Coordinates of N, CA and C in Angstrom, one line a residue:
X204 N 130.3 94.6 157.1 CA 131.8 94.6 157.7 C 132.0 96.0 158.1
X205 N 132.1 96.0 159.2 CA 132.3 97.8 159.6 C 133.7 98.1 159.6
X206 N 134.5 97.7 158.9 CA 135.8 98.4 158.6 C 136.1 98.5 156.9
X207 N 135.0 98.7 156.6 CA 135.0 99.4 155.2 C 134.5 100.7 155.0
X208 N 133.5 100.8 154.4 CA 132.6 102.2 154.1 C 131.3 102.1 154.8
X209 N 130.7 103.6 155.2 CA 128.8 103.6 155.4 C 128.7 104.2 154.1
X210 N 127.5 103.5 154.0 CA 126.6 104.3 152.7 C 125.0 104.6 153.0
X211 N 124.7 105.7 152.6 CA 123.3 105.5 152.5 C 122.3 105.4 151.2
X212 N 121.8 104.2 150.4 CA 121.7 103.9 149.3 C 122.8 104.3 148.5
X213 N 123.3 104.9 147.4 CA 124.3 105.1 146.5 C 125.5 106.2 147.4
X214 N 125.0 106.9 148.1 CA 125.7 107.9 148.5 C 126.8 107.5 149.6
X215 N 128.2 107.9 149.6 CA 129.0 107.3 150.3 C 129.3 108.2 151.5
X216 N 129.0 107.9 152.7 CA 129.0 108.6 154.2 C 130.7 108.7 154.6
X217 N 131.2 107.8 154.1 CA 132.9 107.7 154.7 C 133.3 106.0 154.5
X218 N 134.8 106.1 154.7 CA 135.3 105.4 154.6 C 135.9 104.8 156.3
X219 N 135.9 103.9 156.6 CA 136.5 103.3 157.8 C 137.7 104.3 158.4
X220 N 137.9 105.0 159.3 CA 138.9 105.9 159.8 C 139.6 105.5 161.2
X221 N 138.5 104.5 162.0 CA 139.2 104.0 162.9 C 138.2 104.2 164.1
X222 N 138.9 103.8 165.4 CA 137.8 103.9 166.4 C 137.8 105.3 167.2
X223 N 136.6 105.5 167.7 CA 136.7 106.9 168.8 C 137.5 107.2 169.7
X224 N 137.8 108.0 170.3 CA 138.4 107.8 171.4 C 138.0 107.5 172.6
X225 N 136.9 106.8 172.9 CA 136.1 106.0 173.7 C 136.0 104.8 173.3
X226 N 136.7 104.2 172.3 CA 136.7 102.8 171.6 C 135.2 102.2 171.5
X227 N 134.4 102.8 171.8 CA 132.7 102.4 171.5 C 132.0 103.3 170.3
X228 N 132.9 103.6 169.4 CA 132.0 104.4 168.1 C 133.5 104.1 167.0
X229 N 132.7 104.0 166.1 CA 133.4 103.8 164.5 C 133.3 105.3 164.1
X230 N 134.6 105.5 163.2 CA 134.6 106.8 162.6 C 134.7 106.6 161.1
X231 N 134.0 107.6 160.4 CA 134.1 107.1 159.0 C 134.2 108.5 158.3
X232 N 135.2 108.9 157.5 CA 134.9 110.1 156.8 C 135.3 110.1 155.3
X233 N 135.8 111.3 154.8 CA 136.0 111.7 153.3 C 135.0 110.8 152.3
X234 N 134.0 111.2 152.8 CA 132.8 110.5 151.7 C 132.5 111.4 150.6
X235 N 131.4 111.1 150.1 CA 131.0 112.2 149.1 C 130.7 113.6 149.4
X236 N 131.4 114.4 148.5 CA 131.2 115.7 148.8 C 129.8 116.0 148.7
X237 N 129.3 117.1 149.6 CA 128.1 117.9 149.6 C 128.1 118.9 148.8
X238 N 127.1 119.4 148.2 CA 127.3 120.6 147.1 C 127.4 122.0 148.1
X239 N 128.1 122.3 147.9 CA 128.9 123.7 148.7 C 129.0 123.4 150.0
X240 N 129.6 122.2 150.4 CA 129.8 121.8 151.6 C 131.0 120.9 151.7
X241 N 131.0 120.3 152.8 CA 131.9 119.4 153.2 C 132.1 117.7 152.7
X242 N 133.0 117.2 152.7 CA 132.8 116.0 152.3 C 132.2 115.0 153.4
X243 N 131.2 113.9 153.1 CA 130.4 113.8 154.1 C 131.1 112.7 155.3
X244 N 130.6 112.8 156.5 CA 131.3 111.8 157.5 C 130.5 111.4 158.7
X245 N 130.5 110.3 159.2 CA 129.7 109.6 160.0 C 130.3 109.1 161.4
X246 N 129.7 109.4 162.5 CA 130.4 108.8 163.7 C 129.1 108.0 164.2
X247 N 129.5 106.4 164.4 CA 128.6 105.6 164.7 C 128.7 105.0 166.3
X248 N 128.2 105.6 167.0 CA 128.1 105.2 168.4 C 127.5 104.1 168.9
X249 N 128.1 103.1 169.2 CA 127.6 101.6 169.7 C 127.0 101.6 171.1
X250 N 125.6 100.9 171.3 CA 125.3 100.8 172.3 C 125.0 99.5 173.1
X251 N 124.7 99.2 174.1 CA 124.3 97.9 174.4 C 122.9 97.5 174.0
X252 N 122.9 96.1 173.4 CA 121.5 95.8 172.7 C 121.5 94.3 172.5
X253 N 120.1 93.8 172.3 CA 120.2 92.2 172.1 C 120.6 91.9 170.9
X254 N 120.2 92.9 169.8 CA 120.1 92.7 168.4 C 121.3 93.7 167.7
X255 N 121.8 93.6 166.5 CA 122.0 94.7 165.8 C 121.4 95.3 164.8
X256 N 121.0 96.8 165.2 CA 120.1 97.5 164.5 C 120.9 99.1 164.7
X257 N 120.4 99.7 163.9 CA 120.5 101.2 163.7 C 119.3 101.9 164.6
X258 N 119.4 102.4 165.5 CA 118.4 103.2 166.3 C 118.1 104.4 166.0
X259 N 119.1 105.2 165.6 CA 119.0 106.6 165.3 C 120.1 106.9 164.4
X260 N 119.7 107.9 163.6 CA 120.7 108.7 163.0 C 120.1 110.2 162.7
X261 N 121.2 111.2 163.0 CA 120.8 112.8 163.3 C 121.8 113.3 162.5
X262 N 121.8 114.6 161.9 CA 122.4 115.4 161.1 C 123.0 116.7 161.9
X263 N 123.7 116.9 163.1 CA 124.3 117.9 163.8 C 124.5 119.1 163.0
X264 N 125.5 118.5 161.9 CA 126.1 119.9 161.0 C 125.7 119.2 159.6
X265 N 126.0 120.2 158.7 CA 125.8 119.8 157.5 C 126.6 118.8 156.7
X266 N 125.7 117.6 156.6 CA 126.8 116.5 155.9 C 127.7 115.8 157.0
X267 N 127.6 116.0 158.2 CA 128.1 115.4 159.4 C 127.4 114.5 160.1
X268 N 127.0 113.7 160.3 CA 126.0 112.3 160.7 C 126.6 111.9 162.1
X269 N 125.7 111.5 162.7 CA 125.9 110.9 164.0 C 124.9 109.4 164.2
X270 N 125.1 108.5 164.2 CA 124.5 107.4 164.5 C 124.6 106.6 165.8
X271 N 123.3 105.8 166.0 CA 123.2 105.2 167.0 C 123.2 103.8 167.0
X272 N 124.3 102.7 167.1 CA 123.8 101.5 166.6 C 123.9 100.4 167.5
X273 N 123.0 99.6 168.0 CA 122.7 98.7 169.0 C 123.4 97.3 168.6
X274 N 124.1 96.7 169.6 CA 124.9 95.6 169.3 C 125.3 94.9 170.7
X275 N 125.3 93.4 170.7 CA 125.6 92.9 172.2 C 127.2 93.0 172.3
X276 N 127.9 93.1 171.2 CA 129.4 93.5 171.4 C 129.8 94.2 172.4
X277 N 128.8 95.3 172.5 CA 129.4 96.0 173.7 C 128.8 96.2 175.2
X278 N 128.0 95.2 175.4 CA 127.3 94.5 176.6 C 128.3 94.4 177.7
X279 N 128.1 94.5 178.6 CA 128.5 93.9 179.9 C 127.9 92.3 180.2
X280 N 128.8 91.6 180.2 CA 127.9 90.3 180.6 C 126.6 89.9 181.2
X281 N 126.5 90.5 182.6 CA 125.4 90.5 183.3 C 124.2 91.6 182.9
X282 N 124.8 92.6 181.9 CA 124.0 93.4 181.4 C 123.0 92.4 180.2
X283 N 123.6 92.3 179.4 CA 123.4 91.3 178.3 C 122.6 90.3 178.9
X284 N 122.8 89.2 179.8 CA 122.1 88.3 180.4 C 120.3 89.1 180.8
X285 N 120.1 90.2 181.3 CA 119.1 90.5 181.6 C 118.4 91.3 180.3
X286 N 119.0 91.9 179.8 CA 118.3 92.2 178.3 C 118.1 90.8 177.4
X287 N 118.5 90.3 177.5 CA 118.5 89.1 176.6 C 117.0 88.2 177.2
X288 N 116.9 88.3 178.5 CA 116.0 87.9 179.0 C 114.7 88.4 178.9
X289 N 114.6 89.7 179.1 CA 113.7 90.7 178.8 C 113.1 90.5 177.5
X290 N 113.8 90.4 176.4 CA 113.6 90.4 175.0 C 112.7 88.9 174.7
X291 N 113.3 88.0 175.4 CA 112.9 86.7 174.9 C 111.3 86.7 175.6
X292 N 111.3 87.3 176.9 CA 109.7 87.2 177.5 C 108.5 87.6 176.4
X293 N 109.6 89.1 176.0 CA 108.5 90.0 174.9 C 108.3 88.9 173.6
X294 N 109.1 88.6 173.2 CA 109.1 88.0 172.1 C 108.6 86.4 171.9
X295 N 109.2 86.0 173.1 CA 108.6 84.4 172.9 C 109.8 83.5 172.3
X296 N 110.8 84.3 172.0 CA 112.2 83.4 171.3 C 112.8 82.5 172.6

């Protein structure tokens, strides 16, 4: 459930704080504190894709993370149909 908390193994990256300004990202904050640093936080940017998966995670500042998450939920229907067709050709599904 994306409306709970974000974790990496046993480390809490933050609890759900709401949507980003563009409404295509989830914001998590008030996570486990870093040694000599801020509490952890992560912004999860959503991108159009056939399946739900984490594409990349970066740490632009100490204990502040940004992730890119692929999901069909943010795709326009025509784009999703094209991507799904290409995916099926490649995988035989």
